[in-house]
Tab-separated table of C-alpha atoms in Angstrom:
chain	number	residue	atom	x	y	z
A	98	MET	CA	0.446	9.673	19.075
A	99	THR	CA	-2.064	8.881	22.138
A	100	PRO	CA	-3.724	5.264	21.523
A	101	GLN	CA	-6.602	8.042	22.317
A	102	ASP	CA	-4.994	9.292	18.927
A	103	ILE	CA	-5.195	6.133	17.128
A	104	THR	CA	-8.447	5.116	18.092
A	105	LYS	CA	-9.744	8.826	16.219
A	106	LEU	CA	-7.930	7.655	13.624
A	107	ILE	CA	-9.878	4.443	12.932
A	108	VAL	CA	-12.384	5.911	13.201
A	109	ARG	CA	-12.011	8.627	10.825
A	110	THR	CA	-11.226	5.574	8.535
A	111	SER	CA	-14.141	3.816	8.890
A	112	MET	CA	-15.161	7.350	7.706
A	113	LYS	CA	-13.869	7.188	4.311
A	114	ASP	CA	-12.093	9.412	5.492
A	115	ARG	CA	-9.066	9.625	3.584
A	116	ALA	CA	-6.436	12.169	5.812
A	117	ALA	CA	-6.586	9.856	8.103
A	118	PHE	CA	-6.330	7.566	7.035
A	119	ASP	CA	-3.155	8.573	5.610
A	120	LEU	CA	-1.905	9.758	9.363
A	121	LEU	CA	-2.926	6.632	10.131
A	122	TYR	CA	-0.419	4.611	8.061
A	123	ARG	CA	2.231	7.064	9.126
A	124	GLN	CA	1.828	5.947	12.360
A	125	THR	CA	1.615	2.541	12.436
A	126	SER	CA	2.694	1.041	9.255
A	127	ALA	CA	6.453	0.646	10.526
A	128	LYS	CA	5.325	-1.450	13.223
A	129	LEU	CA	2.790	-3.655	10.970
A	130	PHE	CA	5.578	-4.258	8.718
A	131	GLY	CA	7.549	-5.811	11.113
A	132	VAL	CA	4.854	-8.291	11.709
A	133	CYS	CA	4.847	-9.562	8.493
A	134	LEU	CA	8.583	-9.127	8.128
A	135	ARG	CA	8.791	-11.473	11.156
A	136	VAL	CA	6.073	-13.897	9.796
A	137	LEU	CA	6.491	-13.821	5.969
A	138	ASN	CA	10.675	-13.870	6.565
A	139	ASP	CA	10.453	-12.258	2.724
A	140	ARG	CA	10.488	-8.512	2.141
A	141	GLY	CA	8.708	-8.751	-0.589
A	142	ASP	CA	6.190	-11.698	0.302
A	143	ALA	CA	6.346	-8.962	3.562
A	144	GLU	CA	5.514	-5.671	1.514
A	145	GLU	CA	2.361	-7.092	-0.595
A	146	ALA	CA	1.032	-8.167	2.513
A	147	LEU	CA	1.482	-5.102	3.759
A	148	GLN	CA	-0.732	-3.311	1.105
A	149	GLU	CA	-2.761	-6.293	2.182
A	150	VAL	CA	-3.717	-5.180	5.141
A	151	PHE	CA	-4.424	-1.816	4.587
A	152	VAL	CA	-6.335	-2.311	2.110
A	153	LYS	CA	-8.169	-4.507	4.738
A	154	ILE	CA	-8.295	-1.912	7.166
A	155	TRP	CA	-9.332	0.752	4.993
A	156	THR	CA	-12.517	-1.261	5.015
A	157	LYS	CA	-12.501	-3.347	8.178
A	158	ALA	CA	-12.261	-0.136	10.257
A	159	ASP	CA	-15.685	-0.198	11.812
A	160	ARG	CA	-15.112	-3.349	13.362
A	161	PHE	CA	-13.098	-1.887	15.530
A	162	ALA	CA	-15.726	-0.728	17.368
A	163	VAL	CA	-16.606	-4.206	18.728
A	164	SER	CA	-13.241	-5.163	19.646
A	165	ASP	CA	-11.916	-5.544	23.819
A	166	LEU	CA	-8.313	-4.270	21.934
A	167	SER	CA	-6.818	-1.737	21.834
A	168	PRO	CA	-6.081	0.158	18.818
A	169	ILE	CA	-2.505	-0.748	18.325
A	170	SER	CA	-3.054	-4.820	19.464
A	171	TRP	CA	-5.949	-4.341	17.174
A	172	LEU	CA	-4.182	-3.321	14.096
A	173	VAL	CA	-1.321	-6.269	14.532
A	174	ALA	CA	-3.771	-8.731	15.059
A	175	ILE	CA	-5.140	-7.819	10.841
A	176	ALA	CA	-1.787	-7.703	10.585
A	177	ARG	CA	-0.620	-10.815	12.064
A	178	ASN	CA	-3.705	-13.184	11.034
A	179	HIS	CA	-2.825	-11.888	6.906
A	180	ALA	CA	0.234	-12.760	7.380
A	181	ILE	CA	-0.555	-15.868	8.816
A	182	ASP	CA	-2.855	-16.947	6.236
A	183	ARG	CA	-0.402	-15.802	4.078
A	184	VAL	CA	2.508	-18.045	4.786
A	185	ARG	CA	0.073	-21.330	5.053
A	186	ALA	CA	-0.681	-20.550	1.904
A	187	ARG	CA	2.632	-20.975	0.618
A	188	ARG	CA	3.843	-24.218	0.103
A	189	LYS	CA	6.882	-25.140	1.364
A	190	PRO	CA	8.274	-22.398	4.303
A	191	ALA	CA	11.043	-20.027	3.322
A	192	ALA	CA	12.753	-21.917	6.123
A	193	ASP	CA	16.637	-20.463	6.055
A	194	ILE	CA	17.032	-17.151	7.335
A	195	ASP	CA	14.326	-18.494	10.381
A	196	ALA	CA	17.115	-20.786	11.377
A	197	ALA	CA	19.692	-17.931	11.976
A	198	LEU	CA	17.142	-16.079	13.799
A	199	GLU	CA	15.551	-19.066	15.482
A	200	VAL	CA	18.105	-17.643	18.911
A	201	ALA	CA	15.896	-14.554	18.941
A	202	ASP	CA	13.411	-15.439	20.995
A	203	PRO	CA	14.185	-14.714	24.618
A	204	ALA	CA	12.448	-12.991	27.436
A	205	PRO	CA	12.363	-9.510	27.098
A	206	GLY	CA	14.701	-8.625	29.342
A	207	PRO	CA	13.386	-6.473	32.471
A	208	GLU	CA	13.435	-2.416	30.884
A	209	ALA	CA	11.461	-3.820	28.323
A	210	MET	CA	8.657	-5.056	30.592
A	211	VAL	CA	9.005	-2.104	32.654
A	212	VAL	CA	8.169	0.006	29.089
A	213	ALA	CA	5.617	-2.298	28.031
A	214	GLY	CA	3.528	-2.127	31.416
A	215	ASP	CA	1.621	-4.579	33.611
A	216	GLU	CA	-0.099	-6.639	31.363
A	217	SER	CA	3.045	-7.345	29.484
A	218	VAL	CA	4.930	-8.298	32.877
A	219	ARG	CA	1.781	-10.588	34.002
A	220	ILE	CA	1.936	-12.394	30.654
A	221	HIS	CA	5.839	-12.521	30.625
A	222	HIS	CA	5.837	-13.610	34.224
A	223	CYS	CA	2.943	-16.472	33.318
A	224	LEU	CA	4.849	-17.864	30.572
A	225	GLU	CA	7.683	-17.887	33.246
A	226	GLU	CA	5.872	-20.502	34.695
A	227	LEU	CA	5.617	-22.922	31.941
A	228	GLU	CA	8.443	-25.513	31.078
A	229	LYS	CA	11.069	-23.454	29.212
A	230	ASP	CA	10.504	-24.956	26.110
A	231	ARG	CA	6.490	-25.018	26.487
A	232	ALA	CA	6.973	-21.121	26.884
A	233	ALA	CA	9.388	-21.441	23.862
A	234	ALA	CA	6.866	-22.755	21.006
A	235	VAL	CA	3.802	-20.147	22.593
A	236	ARG	CA	6.477	-17.678	21.973
A	237	GLY	CA	7.690	-18.641	18.976
A	238	ALA	CA	4.093	-19.638	17.581
A	239	TYR	CA	3.095	-16.091	18.752
A	240	LEU	CA	5.896	-14.155	17.043
A	241	LYS	CA	6.439	-15.927	13.592
A	242	GLY	CA	3.127	-18.011	13.114
A	243	GLU	CA	4.632	-21.339	13.090
A	244	SER	CA	2.213	-24.161	12.716
A	245	TYR	CA	2.052	-27.442	14.838
A	246	ALA	CA	3.494	-28.597	11.937
A	247	GLU	CA	7.049	-26.240	11.746
A	248	LEU	CA	6.824	-26.869	15.670
A	249	ALA	CA	6.618	-30.832	16.050
A	250	GLU	CA	8.947	-30.943	13.537
A	251	ARG	CA	11.647	-28.477	15.194
A	252	HIS	CA	11.064	-29.445	19.000
A	253	GLY	CA	11.255	-33.764	17.271
A	254	VAL	CA	8.553	-34.077	19.092
A	255	PRO	CA	4.841	-36.051	16.945
A	256	LEU	CA	2.240	-33.086	16.145
A	257	ASN	CA	-0.449	-34.382	18.672
A	258	THR	CA	2.073	-34.330	21.975
A	259	MET	CA	2.767	-30.384	19.973
A	260	ARG	CA	-1.245	-30.378	20.228
A	261	THR	CA	-1.067	-31.524	23.535
A	262	TRP	CA	1.779	-29.116	25.334
A	263	LEU	CA	0.577	-26.061	23.068
A	264	ARG	CA	-3.935	-26.538	24.678
A	265	ARG	CA	-2.417	-27.112	27.676
A	266	SER	CA	0.173	-24.597	27.869
A	267	LEU	CA	-2.699	-22.218	26.558
A	268	MET	CA	-5.127	-23.119	29.156
A	269	LYS	CA	-2.519	-22.587	31.812
A	270	LEU	CA	-1.698	-19.265	30.832
A	271	ARG	CA	-5.500	-18.338	30.888
A	272	GLU	CA	-5.442	-19.509	34.173
A	273	CYS	CA	-2.185	-17.890	35.280
A	274	LEU	CA	-3.588	-14.306	34.075
A	275	GLU	CA	-6.623	-14.712	35.408
A	276	ARG	CA	-5.259	-15.379	39.250
B	19	MET	CA	-7.554	-37.583	13.887
B	20	THR	CA	-8.261	-33.857	12.674
B	21	LEU	CA	-6.979	-31.463	14.864
B	22	ALA	CA	-10.867	-30.406	14.547
B	23	GLU	CA	-12.222	-34.226	15.582
B	24	ASP	CA	-10.048	-33.521	18.262
B	25	ASN	CA	-12.458	-29.714	19.543
B	26	GLY	CA	-15.202	-31.372	20.836
B	27	PRO	CA	-16.544	-29.992	24.133
B	28	GLU	CA	-14.378	-32.723	26.453
B	29	ARG	CA	-11.556	-30.797	25.283
B	30	GLY	CA	-12.147	-27.168	25.283
B	31	GLY	CA	-14.078	-27.355	22.592
B	32	ASP	CA	-14.102	-23.544	21.098
B	33	GLU	CA	-12.000	-21.844	23.909
B	34	LEU	CA	-8.936	-23.970	22.553
B	35	PHE	CA	-10.163	-23.701	18.776
B	36	ALA	CA	-10.278	-19.328	19.623
B	37	ALA	CA	-6.971	-19.750	21.393
B	38	GLU	CA	-5.188	-21.779	19.212
B	39	TYR	CA	-6.584	-19.551	15.914
B	40	VAL	CA	-4.825	-16.790	17.321
B	41	LEU	CA	-1.514	-18.442	18.512
B	42	GLY	CA	-1.319	-19.008	14.491
B	43	VAL	CA	-0.641	-22.521	14.764
B	44	LEU	CA	-3.774	-24.271	13.059
B	45	PRO	CA	-3.520	-25.239	9.892
B	46	ALA	CA	-4.760	-23.623	6.420
B	47	GLU	CA	-7.872	-25.207	6.140
B	48	GLU	CA	-8.936	-24.710	10.555
B	49	ARG	CA	-7.546	-21.123	10.204
B	50	GLN	CA	-10.688	-20.075	7.431
B	51	ILE	CA	-13.227	-22.500	9.310
B	52	ALA	CA	-11.585	-20.022	12.575
B	53	SER	CA	-12.409	-16.985	10.532
B	54	ARG	CA	-15.219	-17.269	8.547
B	55	ARG	CA	-17.327	-18.593	12.361
B	56	VAL	CA	-15.135	-15.364	13.974
B	57	ASP	CA	-17.559	-13.931	10.459
B	58	THR	CA	-20.760	-15.691	11.881
B	59	ASP	CA	-20.818	-16.397	15.199
B	60	THR	CA	-20.975	-13.876	17.937
B	61	ASP	CA	-19.883	-16.059	20.922
B	62	PHE	CA	-16.261	-17.300	19.340
B	63	ALA	CA	-15.710	-14.040	17.768
B	64	ARG	CA	-15.561	-13.055	21.790
B	65	LEU	CA	-13.815	-16.027	22.081
B	66	VAL	CA	-11.455	-14.864	20.212
B	67	ASP	CA	-11.004	-11.005	21.014
B	68	GLY	CA	-10.421	-12.219	24.564
B	69	TRP	CA	-7.044	-14.418	23.360
B	70	GLU	CA	-6.571	-11.320	20.789
B	71	VAL	CA	-5.996	-9.052	23.805
B	72	ARG	CA	-4.105	-11.747	26.644
B	73	LEU	CA	-2.186	-12.473	24.013
B	74	SER	CA	-1.421	-8.898	22.552
B	75	PRO	CA	1.445	-8.038	25.477
B	76	LEU	CA	4.081	-10.444	23.282
B	77	ALA	CA	3.570	-8.280	20.107
B	78	SER	CA	5.956	-5.888	21.297
B	79	ALA	CA	8.374	-7.612	20.799
B	80	TYR	CA	8.033	-7.410	17.391
B	81	ALA	CA	10.323	-4.719	15.914
B	82	GLU	CA	9.253	-1.418	13.777
B	83	VAL	CA	10.711	-1.660	10.289
B	84	GLU	CA	9.530	1.013	7.958
B	85	PRO	CA	8.341	-0.333	4.752
B	86	PRO	CA	9.537	1.528	1.199
B	87	ALA	CA	6.809	3.975	-0.554
B	88	SER	CA	6.110	1.936	-2.617
B	89	VAL	CA	3.833	-0.132	-0.679
B	90	LYS	CA	1.104	2.616	0.062
B	91	ALA	CA	1.770	4.175	-3.380
B	92	ALA	CA	0.726	0.535	-4.595
B	93	VAL	CA	-2.652	0.680	-1.522
B	94	ASP	CA	-3.828	4.151	-3.033
B	95	ARG	CA	-3.636	2.530	-6.111
B	96	ARG	CA	-5.389	-0.586	-5.212
B	97	LEU	CA	-8.018	1.380	-2.894
B	98	PHE	CA	-8.415	4.850	-4.661
B	99	ALA	CA	-7.242	4.198	-8.442
B	100	SER	CA	-11.340	4.310	-9.600
B	101	THR	CA	-11.940	7.295	-7.619
B	102	ALA	CA	-14.144	8.108	-10.762
B	103	ALA	CA	-17.342	5.725	-9.319
B	104	THR	CA	-20.537	6.714	-10.045
B	105	PRO	CA	-22.712	7.903	-7.498
B	106	ALA	CA	-24.905	5.627	-7.071
B	107	GLU	CA	-22.447	3.274	-6.012
B	108	ALA	CA	-20.702	6.090	-3.774
B	109	ARG	CA	-24.175	6.007	-2.157
B	110	ALA	CA	-24.839	2.115	-1.721
B	111	GLY	CA	-21.458	2.058	-0.134
B	112	LEU	CA	-21.967	4.796	2.513
B	113	TRP	CA	-25.466	3.850	3.339
B	114	SER	CA	-24.484	0.013	3.239
B	115	SER	CA	-21.534	1.086	5.675
B	116	LEU	CA	-24.757	3.347	7.800
B	117	ALA	CA	-26.671	-0.398	8.500
B	118	PHE	CA	-23.155	-1.672	9.381
B	119	TRP	CA	-22.370	0.389	11.787
B	120	ARG	CA	-25.758	0.764	13.470
B	121	GLY	CA	-25.464	-2.923	13.720
B	122	LEU	CA	-22.188	-2.417	15.060
B	123	ALA	CA	-23.747	-0.306	18.367
B	124	VAL	CA	-25.614	-2.962	19.123
B	125	ALA	CA	-22.743	-5.578	19.407
B	126	ALA	CA	-20.681	-2.650	20.888
B	127	VAL	CA	-23.448	-2.046	23.865
B	128	ALA	CA	-23.162	-6.426	24.366
B	129	ALA	CA	-19.271	-5.959	24.877
B	130	LEU	CA	-19.096	-3.822	26.642
B	131	ALA	CA	-22.021	-5.462	29.036
B	132	LEU	CA	-19.642	-7.893	28.604
B	133	TYR	CA	-16.822	-6.048	30.036
B	134	ILE	CA	-18.606	-4.636	32.877
B	135	ALA	CA	-19.278	-8.009	33.675
B	136	VAL	CA	-16.044	-9.634	33.222
B	137	PRO	CA	-13.622	-7.236	36.368
B	138	TYR	CA	-10.506	-8.937	35.015
B	139	VAL	CA	-10.887	-7.148	31.441
B	140	ASN	CA	-9.173	-3.778	32.592
B	141	ARG	CA	-8.388	-1.179	29.706
B	142	PRO	CA	-10.893	2.303	29.194
B	143	ALA	CA	-13.968	1.657	27.230
B	144	GLU	CA	-13.024	3.089	24.020
B	145	GLN	CA	-16.720	2.528	22.399
B	146	PRO	CA	-18.304	5.032	20.774
B	147	GLN	CA	-21.831	6.080	22.819
B	148	ALA	CA	-21.542	9.295	22.385
B	149	ARG	CA	-21.809	9.173	18.906
B	150	LEU	CA	-25.022	10.217	16.851
B	151	VAL	CA	-25.623	9.727	13.523
B	152	ALA	CA	-28.052	11.004	11.294
B	153	SER	CA	-28.410	10.472	7.483
B	154	LEU	CA	-30.010	13.502	5.273
B	155	ALA	CA	-32.577	14.273	2.493
B	156	ALA	CA	-35.423	14.711	1.104
B	157	ASP	CA	-37.709	14.394	-1.481
B	158	GLY	CA	-37.554	16.279	-4.892
B	159	SER	CA	-33.060	16.884	-4.195
B	160	ASP	CA	-30.418	14.536	-4.820
B	161	VAL	CA	-28.486	15.922	-1.625
B	162	LYS	CA	-27.768	13.889	0.573
B	163	TYR	CA	-25.086	13.979	3.344
B	164	LEU	CA	-24.119	11.736	6.545
B	165	ALA	CA	-23.489	13.108	9.423
B	166	VAL	CA	-22.419	12.238	12.434
B	167	TYR	CA	-22.129	14.031	15.439
B	168	ASP	CA	-19.075	13.526	18.562
B	169	SER	CA	-20.010	15.361	21.651
B	170	GLU	CA	-16.177	14.227	22.798
B	171	ARG	CA	-15.037	16.117	20.165
B	172	HIS	CA	-17.609	18.811	20.046
B	173	ASP	CA	-17.889	18.172	16.342
B	174	VAL	CA	-20.023	17.434	13.549
B	175	SER	CA	-18.370	15.199	10.667
B	176	LEU	CA	-20.050	15.748	7.089
B	177	SER	CA	-19.764	12.935	4.507
B	178	HIS	CA	-21.174	14.708	1.367
B	179	VAL	CA	-22.607	11.399	-0.694
B	180	SER	CA	-24.457	12.861	-3.340
B	181	GLY	CA	-25.681	16.152	-5.215
B	182	THR	CA	-23.028	18.777	-6.473
B	183	LEU	CA	-24.414	22.712	-5.572
B	184	ALA	CA	-23.712	25.362	-8.552
B	185	SER	CA	-21.697	28.061	-8.719
B	186	GLY	CA	-21.961	31.014	-6.419
B	187	LYS	CA	-23.218	28.843	-4.148
B	188	ASP	CA	-22.960	26.980	-0.970
B	189	PHE	CA	-24.857	24.255	1.688
B	190	GLU	CA	-25.345	25.675	5.644
B	191	LEU	CA	-25.949	23.538	8.061
B	192	TRP	CA	-28.732	24.402	10.513
B	193	MET	CA	-29.396	22.601	13.417
B	194	ILE	CA	-33.858	22.762	14.252
B	195	GLU	CA	-35.211	21.909	17.990
B	196	GLY	CA	-38.623	21.468	18.285
B	197	LYS	CA	-40.269	24.381	17.062
B	198	ASN	CA	-37.551	27.052	17.388
B	199	ALA	CA	-36.081	28.561	14.738
B	200	PRO	CA	-32.966	27.258	13.119
B	201	VAL	CA	-30.034	28.176	14.452
B	202	SER	CA	-27.044	28.182	11.737
B	203	MET	CA	-24.466	25.818	12.554
B	204	GLY	CA	-22.307	27.306	9.870
B	205	VAL	CA	-21.575	26.628	6.291
B	206	ILE	CA	-20.808	23.787	5.382
B	207	PRO	CA	-17.335	23.159	3.074
B	208	ALA	CA	-16.961	21.619	0.394
B	209	GLY	CA	-15.837	18.211	-0.406
B	210	ALA	CA	-16.820	14.739	0.547
B	211	THR	CA	-15.972	14.799	3.885
B	212	ALA	CA	-16.337	18.210	6.428
B	213	HIS	CA	-16.282	18.885	10.222
B	214	ILE	CA	-18.197	21.406	11.759
B	215	GLY	CA	-17.482	22.896	15.415
B	216	VAL	CA	-20.748	22.888	17.961
B	217	SER	CA	-21.122	25.617	20.354
B	218	PRO	CA	-21.514	24.702	23.598
B	219	ALA	CA	-25.181	25.517	23.495
B	220	THR	CA	-26.247	23.896	20.018
B	221	GLN	CA	-24.158	21.042	21.713
B	222	GLN	CA	-26.813	20.334	24.932
B	223	LYS	CA	-29.478	20.278	22.083
B	224	LEU	CA	-28.128	17.600	19.579
B	225	ALA	CA	-27.056	15.047	22.422
B	226	GLN	CA	-31.451	15.490	22.872
B	227	GLY	CA	-32.158	14.052	19.294
B	228	ALA	CA	-31.995	17.637	16.604
B	229	VAL	CA	-32.883	17.427	13.613
B	230	LEU	CA	-30.526	18.814	11.293
B	231	ALA	CA	-30.583	20.415	8.071
B	232	VAL	CA	-29.075	21.412	4.826
B	233	SER	CA	-29.723	24.729	3.060
B	234	LEU	CA	-28.545	26.226	-0.177
B	235	GLU	CA	-27.255	29.658	0.635
B	236	PRO	CA	-25.569	32.087	-1.822
B	237	ALA	CA	-22.268	31.681	-0.982
B	238	GLY	CA	-20.814	32.943	1.877
B	239	GLY	CA	-24.137	31.356	3.826
B	240	SER	CA	-26.982	33.436	4.439
B	241	PRO	CA	-27.353	36.830	5.195
B	242	THR	CA	-30.397	36.723	7.153
B	243	GLY	CA	-29.306	34.020	9.958
B	244	GLN	CA	-32.394	31.934	8.739
B	245	PRO	CA	-31.910	29.251	6.071
B	246	THR	CA	-33.092	31.837	2.523
B	247	GLY	CA	-33.143	28.928	0.433
B	248	PRO	CA	-34.741	25.595	-0.024
B	249	VAL	CA	-34.124	22.753	2.358
B	250	VAL	CA	-32.217	20.177	-0.181
B	251	ALA	CA	-31.787	17.563	2.868
B	252	ALA	CA	-32.654	16.788	6.424
B	253	GLY	CA	-32.758	14.240	9.293
B	254	ASP	CA	-32.426	13.478	12.854
B	255	LEU	CA	-30.126	12.318	15.223
B	256	LYS	CA	-30.046	9.126	16.210
B	257	GLY	CA	-27.698	6.596	17.946
B	258	ILE	CA	-26.035	4.194	16.878
């Protein structure tokens, strides 16, 4: 499916076309489930989140028209935001499977970057300009939805320090991407 | 000091708040504040969208994992279990959605203007500027359709909002341009939604904003090439 095809499915979903919605689910649910699993780290939780994500997609599909995001990025953003809200609402993070995955946030290899295209190469290049642990914190925060508090604890720095790190990193990142 | 207090303009204010929201690091209460602002504050929503665009390449690191079939079944139960919604409810849903659409189109034009003005955002525009909408209705008839003409796909999509069809009859869709005789666009297939392809000659007239009308015809459509039954719904196409 091309991005144009996904766009059509989203637009038809906004017109309450169930067949389009079913096809959209078939085409994108694996990616969105991957997002929910990564953030929530719990299968049952991720399955419930995915349900809620597709309910949102059905009811909010018309908002796609005002976004600058590519269709798949728009869907991923819905899933990510929902999963992060859900994980934040949880009392204690289901921390420990996570520790095992901790190593697994390296920058993608050159092949993956070629496949992902220019935009992707650029952001990874810009992340490289940051100090290593800060780049890792940005990636970890994005992919796993870690909070300032969790990041501060893991990196062994005060919360305010972590916030300053990440805010500076974000501004540097933007400056690099706009260069 | 809370995170919110630190969001004054001197610290980058909304720009940073949007970035932190998208990155996902904020605590629950601040995420709620941010998400409410996305719904109510266009400028803030645009900042958030900008950060979603900037960071979106990172999402390529998410692996695809096939969810169990029970998830889709649960989604369908939640959305469609009470499919026996009353016509009034169904109508309210569609009309409010149409109103929302029009509002969105205004925002889409604004977004497009921004897109043109900001050279580093280089992504093809996918705004639905090639789409026209008509709500088809008539006095003394409960037949209502929502029609959307997509000039790129050359088709008219029809959502059947209300009104039943007697057996042995069909609804037929017509295009009326100025004072000319109606041109048949075909019998409307039964169902909640239907698509009708548009011939090149008709495409041009639709693009200029013709009137669409639905008439009640014998099964299979008008035998004469002109409407033979009452017009049960009509409306003009407008840009959204």
